[in-house]
Short mmCIF file of C-alpha atoms in Angstrom, two decimals:
data_model
loop_
_atom_site.label_atom_id
_atom_site.label_comp_id
_atom_site.label_asym_id
_atom_site.label_seq_id
_atom_site.Cartn_x
_atom_site.Cartn_y
_atom_site.Cartn_z
CA MET A 167 0.00 0.00 0.00
CA SER A 168 1.52 3.30 -1.09
CA ASN A 169 1.47 6.44 1.01
CA ASP A 170 -0.71 9.47 0.36
CA VAL A 171 1.70 11.77 -1.48
CA ALA A 172 -0.14 14.97 -0.54
CA GLU A 173 0.12 14.00 3.12
CA LEU A 174 3.79 13.09 2.78
CA LYS A 175 4.47 16.51 1.27
CA GLN A 176 2.66 18.17 4.16
CA TYR A 177 4.29 16.29 7.03
CA VAL A 178 7.80 16.17 5.65
CA LEU A 179 8.06 19.96 6.00
CA ALA A 180 8.86 19.88 9.73
CA HIS A 181 11.76 17.52 9.00
CA VAL A 182 12.96 19.64 6.10
CA SER A 183 12.94 22.67 8.42
CA ALA A 184 14.78 20.78 11.15
CA GLN A 185 17.57 19.98 8.70
CA ASN A 186 17.79 23.53 7.32
CA ALA A 187 16.99 22.27 3.84
CA SER A 188 14.85 23.46 0.93
CA ALA A 189 12.36 21.05 -0.58
CA ASP A 190 10.17 23.06 -2.95
CA GLY A 191 11.98 22.08 -6.12
CA VAL A 192 11.97 18.39 -5.28
CA LEU A 193 8.37 18.28 -4.05
CA ALA A 194 7.17 19.88 -7.29
CA ARG A 195 8.61 16.96 -9.26
CA ILE A 196 6.87 14.26 -7.19
CA ASP A 197 3.56 12.82 -8.41
CA ASP A 198 3.27 9.44 -6.71
CA ASP A 199 4.72 7.02 -4.15
CA GLY A 200 5.56 4.22 -6.54
CA ASP A 201 8.90 3.46 -8.18
CA GLY A 202 8.59 5.49 -11.36
CA PRO A 203 10.61 8.52 -12.48
CA ARG A 204 8.40 11.04 -10.63
CA SER A 205 7.99 9.01 -7.46
CA TRP A 206 8.83 10.07 -3.91
CA THR A 207 11.95 7.92 -3.53
CA THR A 208 13.23 8.43 -7.08
CA GLN A 209 13.17 12.22 -6.87
CA TRP A 210 14.65 12.49 -3.38
CA ILE A 211 17.39 9.98 -4.21
CA ARG A 212 18.17 11.92 -7.37
CA ALA A 213 18.47 15.11 -5.31
CA GLY A 214 20.74 13.26 -2.86
CA GLU A 215 22.95 12.03 -5.67
CA GLU A 216 23.34 15.56 -7.02
CA ARG A 217 24.43 16.86 -3.60
CA GLU A 218 26.75 13.90 -3.05
CA GLN A 219 28.42 14.40 -6.43
CA ALA A 220 28.88 18.09 -5.59
CA GLY A 221 30.65 17.12 -2.36
CA ASP A 222 27.92 18.41 -0.03
CA LEU A 223 27.68 15.28 2.08
CA LEU A 224 25.38 16.67 4.78
CA ALA A 225 22.85 17.87 2.21
CA ALA A 226 23.05 14.48 0.51
CA THR A 227 22.41 12.80 3.86
CA THR A 228 19.32 14.98 4.31
CA PHE A 229 17.84 14.13 0.92
CA TYR A 230 18.50 10.39 1.26
CA ASN A 231 16.81 10.58 4.65
CA LEU A 232 13.77 12.26 3.09
CA ALA A 233 13.70 9.57 0.40
CA ARG A 234 13.15 6.88 3.07
CA PHE A 235 10.54 9.02 4.90
CA PRO A 236 8.33 8.07 6.69
CA PHE A 237 9.57 4.47 7.10
CA VAL A 238 11.17 1.73 5.05
CA ASP A 239 8.44 -0.14 3.18
CA SER A 240 10.08 -0.79 -0.19
CA PRO A 241 13.45 -1.61 -1.78
CA GLY A 242 13.75 2.04 -2.82
CA ARG A 243 13.38 3.31 0.72
CA ALA A 244 15.74 0.63 2.03
CA GLU A 245 18.35 1.80 -0.48
CA ALA A 246 17.75 5.41 0.56
CA LEU A 247 18.38 4.54 4.22
CA ARG A 248 21.54 2.64 3.30
CA ARG A 249 22.88 5.61 1.35
CA CYS A 250 21.87 8.04 4.11
CA VAL A 251 23.84 6.17 6.76
CA ALA A 252 26.84 5.60 4.45
CA VAL A 253 27.10 9.24 3.37
CA PHE A 254 26.68 10.51 6.92
CA ASP A 255 29.47 8.13 7.94
CA ARG A 256 31.70 9.68 5.27
CA TRP A 257 30.85 13.17 6.53
CA ARG A 258 31.45 12.41 10.21
CA ARG A 259 34.93 11.08 9.41
CA THR A 260 35.80 14.64 8.38
CA VAL A 261 34.63 15.95 11.78
CA PRO A 262 36.86 15.07 14.75
CA GLY A 263 35.24 13.30 17.64
CA ILE A 264 32.09 11.66 16.23
CA GLU A 265 32.02 7.89 16.64
CA ARG A 266 29.63 5.08 15.84
CA LEU A 267 28.25 2.82 18.57
CA GLU A 268 26.68 -0.61 18.15
CA LEU A 269 24.83 -2.30 21.00
CA ARG A 270 24.03 -5.96 20.43
CA LEU A 271 21.00 -6.80 22.55
CA PRO A 272 18.75 -9.86 22.79
CA GLY A 273 16.05 -8.09 20.74
CA GLY A 274 18.40 -6.81 18.03
CA VAL A 275 21.13 -4.28 17.35
CA VAL A 276 20.86 -0.62 18.37
CA ARG A 277 23.15 1.80 16.56
CA ALA A 278 24.03 5.34 17.57
CA TRP A 279 26.34 8.25 16.87
CA ALA A 280 28.21 9.81 19.78
CA ALA A 281 30.67 12.57 20.67
CA GLY A 282 32.44 13.69 23.84
CA LEU A 283 33.00 10.20 25.29
CA SER A 284 36.23 9.87 27.26
CA THR A 285 37.71 7.65 29.97
CA THR A 286 39.69 10.57 31.39
CA GLU A 287 37.13 13.39 31.21
CA ARG A 288 33.82 11.83 32.10
CA ARG A 289 31.14 14.32 31.16
CA PRO A 290 27.40 14.39 31.87
CA VAL A 291 25.38 12.51 29.27
CA LEU A 292 22.86 13.94 26.84
CA LEU A 293 20.75 11.27 25.12
CA MET A 294 18.99 12.54 22.00
CA THR A 295 16.22 10.59 20.30
CA GLY A 296 13.65 11.46 17.66
CA GLY A 297 10.12 10.30 16.99
CA ILE A 298 8.53 7.58 14.91
CA VAL A 299 9.61 9.01 11.54
CA SER A 300 13.01 10.62 12.24
CA ILE A 301 16.33 8.80 12.14
CA LYS A 302 19.53 9.53 14.04
CA GLU A 303 21.26 10.98 10.98
CA GLN A 304 18.71 13.82 11.03
CA TRP A 305 19.89 14.94 14.48
CA ALA A 306 23.50 13.74 14.67
CA PRO A 307 25.07 16.78 12.95
CA ILE A 308 24.50 18.64 16.24
CA LEU A 309 26.90 16.30 18.08
CA PRO A 310 30.02 18.50 17.79
CA GLU A 311 28.06 21.43 19.21
CA LEU A 312 26.79 19.36 22.13
CA ALA A 313 30.32 18.18 22.85
CA ARG A 314 31.52 21.81 22.89
CA TYR A 315 28.87 22.52 25.53
CA GLY A 316 30.44 19.88 27.74
CA PHE A 317 28.27 16.82 27.13
CA ALA A 318 28.98 13.24 26.28
CA ALA A 319 26.23 13.15 23.67
CA VAL A 320 24.59 10.10 22.12
CA VAL A 321 22.05 10.27 19.29
CA THR A 322 19.98 7.22 18.44
CA GLU A 323 16.53 6.18 17.24
CA LEU A 324 13.26 5.00 18.62
CA PRO A 325 12.96 1.19 18.49
CA GLY A 326 11.98 0.09 14.99
CA VAL A 327 13.14 3.34 13.37
CA GLY A 328 16.14 3.53 11.04
CA GLU A 329 18.87 1.13 12.17
CA ASN A 330 17.31 0.33 15.56
CA GLU A 331 16.27 -3.30 15.26
CA LEU A 332 14.31 -3.48 18.52
CA ARG A 333 10.53 -3.69 18.47
CA TYR A 334 8.63 -0.61 19.60
CA ASP A 335 6.55 -1.74 22.56
CA LEU A 336 5.59 -0.92 26.13
CA ASP A 337 9.05 -1.93 27.36
CA SER A 338 10.91 0.38 24.97
CA ALA A 339 11.51 2.90 27.76
CA ALA A 340 14.34 0.60 28.88
CA LEU A 341 16.35 1.96 25.92
CA PHE A 342 17.56 4.92 27.99
CA GLY A 343 19.06 2.70 30.67
CA VAL A 344 20.65 0.45 28.05
CA LEU A 345 22.34 3.45 26.41
CA LEU A 346 23.62 4.72 29.74
CA ASP A 347 25.02 1.30 30.60
CA ALA A 348 26.82 1.20 27.25
CA VAL A 349 28.73 4.45 27.86
CA ALA A 350 29.18 4.15 31.63
CA GLU A 351 32.97 3.76 31.44
CA ARG A 352 33.38 6.87 29.26
CA ALA A 353 30.86 9.31 30.73
CA ASP A 354 29.35 10.41 34.00
CA THR A 355 26.09 8.52 33.65
CA SER A 356 24.94 9.60 37.11
CA ARG A 357 24.12 12.94 35.44
CA ALA A 358 22.08 12.13 32.35
CA TYR A 359 19.56 14.23 30.43
CA ALA A 360 17.17 13.26 27.65
CA LEU A 361 16.44 15.47 24.67
CA ALA A 362 13.67 13.14 23.59
CA LEU A 363 11.54 14.51 20.78
CA SER A 364 7.98 13.51 19.90
CA PHE A 365 7.17 9.86 20.68
CA SER A 366 10.51 9.26 22.37
CA GLY A 367 9.48 11.92 24.90
CA HIS A 368 6.72 9.57 26.00
CA LEU A 369 9.32 6.85 26.56
CA ALA A 370 11.54 9.20 28.57
CA LEU A 371 8.61 10.16 30.81
CA ARG A 372 7.83 6.48 31.30
CA ALA A 373 11.48 5.71 32.12
CA ALA A 374 12.06 8.60 34.54
CA PRO A 375 10.49 7.22 37.75
CA SER A 376 12.62 4.07 37.67
CA GLU A 377 15.82 5.46 36.09
CA PRO A 378 17.60 7.58 38.75
CA ARG A 379 20.40 8.53 36.36
CA LEU A 380 17.98 10.68 34.33
CA ARG A 381 18.11 14.21 35.77
CA GLY A 382 15.95 16.08 33.24
CA ILE A 383 13.79 15.65 30.13
CA VAL A 384 13.33 18.09 27.27
CA THR A 385 10.76 17.15 24.65
CA ALA A 386 8.53 18.53 21.91
CA GLY A 387 5.19 17.24 20.68
CA ALA A 388 5.24 14.13 22.85
CA PRO A 389 2.12 11.98 23.35
CA VAL A 390 1.25 11.40 27.00
CA ALA A 391 -2.21 9.89 27.56
CA ALA A 392 -5.10 11.21 25.47
CA PHE A 393 -3.32 10.37 22.22
CA PHE A 394 -3.44 6.73 23.24
CA THR A 395 -6.99 6.67 24.61
CA ASP A 396 -9.17 9.34 22.95
CA LYS A 397 -10.99 7.51 20.15
CA GLU A 398 -12.55 10.67 18.77
CA TRP A 399 -9.12 12.31 18.48
CA GLN A 400 -7.60 9.15 16.99
CA ALA A 401 -10.17 9.15 14.19
CA ALA A 402 -8.60 12.35 12.81
CA VAL A 403 -4.92 11.49 13.30
CA PRO A 404 -3.11 11.74 9.94
CA ARG A 405 -2.76 8.51 8.01
CA VAL A 406 1.04 8.79 7.86
CA THR A 407 1.18 8.73 11.66
CA VAL A 408 -1.20 5.80 11.97
CA ASP A 409 0.56 3.78 9.28
CA THR A 410 4.01 4.45 10.77
CA LEU A 411 2.90 3.58 14.29
CA ALA A 412 1.33 0.36 13.02
CA ARG A 413 4.53 -0.53 11.18
CA LEU A 414 6.74 0.00 14.24
CA THR A 415 4.44 -1.91 16.60
CA GLN A 416 3.96 -4.72 14.06
CA THR A 417 0.18 -4.27 14.09
CA THR A 418 -2.17 -2.83 11.47
CA PRO A 419 -3.69 0.63 11.00
CA ALA A 420 -7.04 -0.83 12.03
CA THR A 421 -5.74 -2.32 15.28
CA VAL A 422 -2.85 -0.11 16.34
CA PHE A 423 -4.80 2.18 18.66
CA ASP A 424 -6.29 -0.78 20.50
CA HIS A 425 -2.74 -2.13 20.83
CA VAL A 426 -1.32 1.06 22.38
CA ARG A 427 -4.28 2.00 24.56
CA ASN A 428 -2.52 0.87 27.74
CA TRP A 429 0.53 3.00 26.90
CA ALA A 430 -1.17 6.08 28.36
CA LEU A 431 0.65 7.62 31.31
CA THR A 432 -1.53 8.10 34.37
CA PRO A 433 -1.48 10.97 36.88
CA GLN A 434 0.20 8.53 39.28
CA ASP A 435 2.90 7.78 36.68
CA LEU A 436 3.54 11.49 36.18
CA ALA A 437 3.64 12.19 39.90
CA GLY A 438 6.61 9.83 39.96
CA VAL A 439 8.51 12.06 37.51
CA ARG A 440 10.54 14.03 40.05
CA ILE A 441 12.90 15.70 37.59
CA PRO A 442 12.48 18.84 35.46
CA VAL A 443 10.46 18.41 32.26
CA ALA A 444 10.43 21.00 29.45
CA TYR A 445 7.89 20.68 26.63
CA VAL A 446 7.39 22.48 23.32
CA ALA A 447 3.72 22.34 22.29
CA SER A 448 2.09 23.32 19.01
CA GLY A 449 -1.20 25.15 19.36
CA ARG A 450 -2.62 23.66 16.15
CA ASP A 451 -1.10 20.20 16.56
CA GLU A 452 -3.10 17.69 14.54
CA ILE A 453 -1.31 14.66 16.03
CA ILE A 454 -0.92 15.37 19.76
CA PRO A 455 -4.11 16.47 21.56
CA PRO A 456 -3.89 19.56 23.78
CA ALA A 457 -4.96 17.41 26.73
CA ASP A 458 -1.51 15.79 26.75
CA PRO A 459 0.69 18.81 27.62
CA ALA A 460 -2.12 19.97 29.90
CA LEU A 461 -1.84 16.72 31.86
CA LEU A 462 1.89 17.30 32.32
CA ARG A 463 1.24 20.84 33.51
CA THR A 464 -1.10 19.49 36.17
CA HIS A 465 0.84 16.50 37.42
CA VAL A 466 4.60 17.05 36.83
CA ARG A 467 5.98 19.07 39.71
CA ASP A 468 8.76 20.85 37.76
CA PHE A 469 7.26 21.59 34.35
CA ARG A 470 8.04 24.41 31.96
CA THR A 471 6.54 24.84 28.50
CA ILE A 472 6.11 27.07 25.47
CA THR A 473 3.38 26.86 22.84
CA HIS A 474 3.85 27.90 19.23
CA ASP A 475 0.92 28.87 17.04
CA ASP A 476 1.79 26.15 14.57
CA VAL A 477 1.06 22.61 13.42
CA HIS A 478 2.78 19.46 14.70
CA GLY A 479 6.53 19.90 14.96
CA SER A 480 6.15 23.71 14.68
CA PRO A 481 8.07 23.85 11.38
CA ALA A 482 7.69 27.65 11.14
CA HIS A 483 9.28 28.05 14.56
CA PHE A 484 12.19 25.61 14.35
CA PRO A 485 14.98 28.14 15.11
CA HIS A 486 13.19 29.16 18.31
CA THR A 487 12.45 25.56 19.30
CA ARG A 488 16.06 24.53 18.72
CA LEU A 489 17.43 27.30 20.92
CA TRP A 490 14.75 26.99 23.62
CA THR A 491 15.26 23.24 24.01
CA LEU A 492 19.04 23.68 24.10
CA ALA A 493 18.69 26.44 26.70
CA GLN A 494 16.56 24.13 28.83
CA VAL A 495 19.13 21.33 28.66
CA LEU A 496 21.94 23.71 29.61
CA GLU A 497 19.94 25.12 32.53
CA MET A 498 18.93 21.69 33.86
CA SER A 499 22.49 20.42 33.68
CA GLY A 500 24.09 23.48 35.30
CA ALA A 501 26.29 23.98 32.25
CA ASP A 502 29.06 26.56 31.99
CA PRO A 503 27.44 30.00 32.46
CA ARG A 504 29.24 31.25 29.36
CA HIS A 505 27.53 28.63 27.22
CA ARG A 506 24.17 29.38 28.80
CA ALA A 507 24.60 33.11 28.22
CA ALA A 508 25.52 32.56 24.58
CA VAL A 509 22.44 30.42 23.92
CA ASP A 510 20.19 32.77 25.88
CA GLY A 511 21.52 35.68 23.86
CA ALA A 512 20.82 33.90 20.58
CA LEU A 513 17.35 32.95 21.80
CA ALA A 514 16.57 36.55 22.65
CA GLN A 515 17.25 37.50 19.04
CA VAL A 516 14.70 34.99 17.71
CA GLU A 517 11.12 36.12 17.36
CA GLY A 518 9.28 35.25 20.54
CA GLY A 519 12.38 35.39 22.74
CA ARG A 520 11.99 33.35 25.93
CA ALA A 521 8.18 33.37 25.85
#
């Protein structure tokens, strides 16, 4: 079953914005989600090849990533993911300090990119994860910056996404502890923070009460409870979200919401989150119901939030979101005041400031 191309074009925009890319020219050449010359994967791969041949490896990585969006369901998308990872690997070899991690677990292999790990200078850990449609190569270019801010930073994927072979299920919150165990000899894992975007924010909130090494969570557009239980809201959730969630949970679009209904976090669960939580909400979010950030506001004792007048992912506000989430991480971790001042200063220059 092919994806709805109009919906793909709509929901890819937040990811284009997050990667500082331009998509208009490519999107105009796409007519379908098959394997023909004007298909989604063909056109994005062609754009990636052009950037790769020009030597712009990060741009090529971005376009190969968009070719496999929203998930791998065909040979074309599998090839796009392979190229995306390979070209990013070429790029990171030109940037000192980024390394590849592989964790072989009973449920499959988890792969990650990391920077700032050291046996002699054990830094606090920042774990960064995306949602159900974003892979680690989308976020990993920020690793050198995070290392400059004093973190041992690890970027990986939600189970079932990209190169993460684990199944996405109710136990997936254990991923944070597994990652911390893996870097324990080269980082100060007693001081760990999660920059867990979208659906991985839900996992971080679930993990927090039983994972004492987590000292703070920063998220954006994360489901909490109503997304999993509100049948009326679920009826209007975009098809791309439903199809992707079904794929990752190994269910079907018709049964996926029944499958995840018991994933909702309760007020009692949230009362057990005794660490700071920062949340970016979108006022016109068509995926995450407003009841979800409202529940956090009521039941998480240290909660701070901003709301953009935007759709899911707030693509028109990405510069502000990027700086605000980074400022929250730096504040929670007690980072060098000079770094905090620099980020705060940049944030003040962005429309909306610290609102």
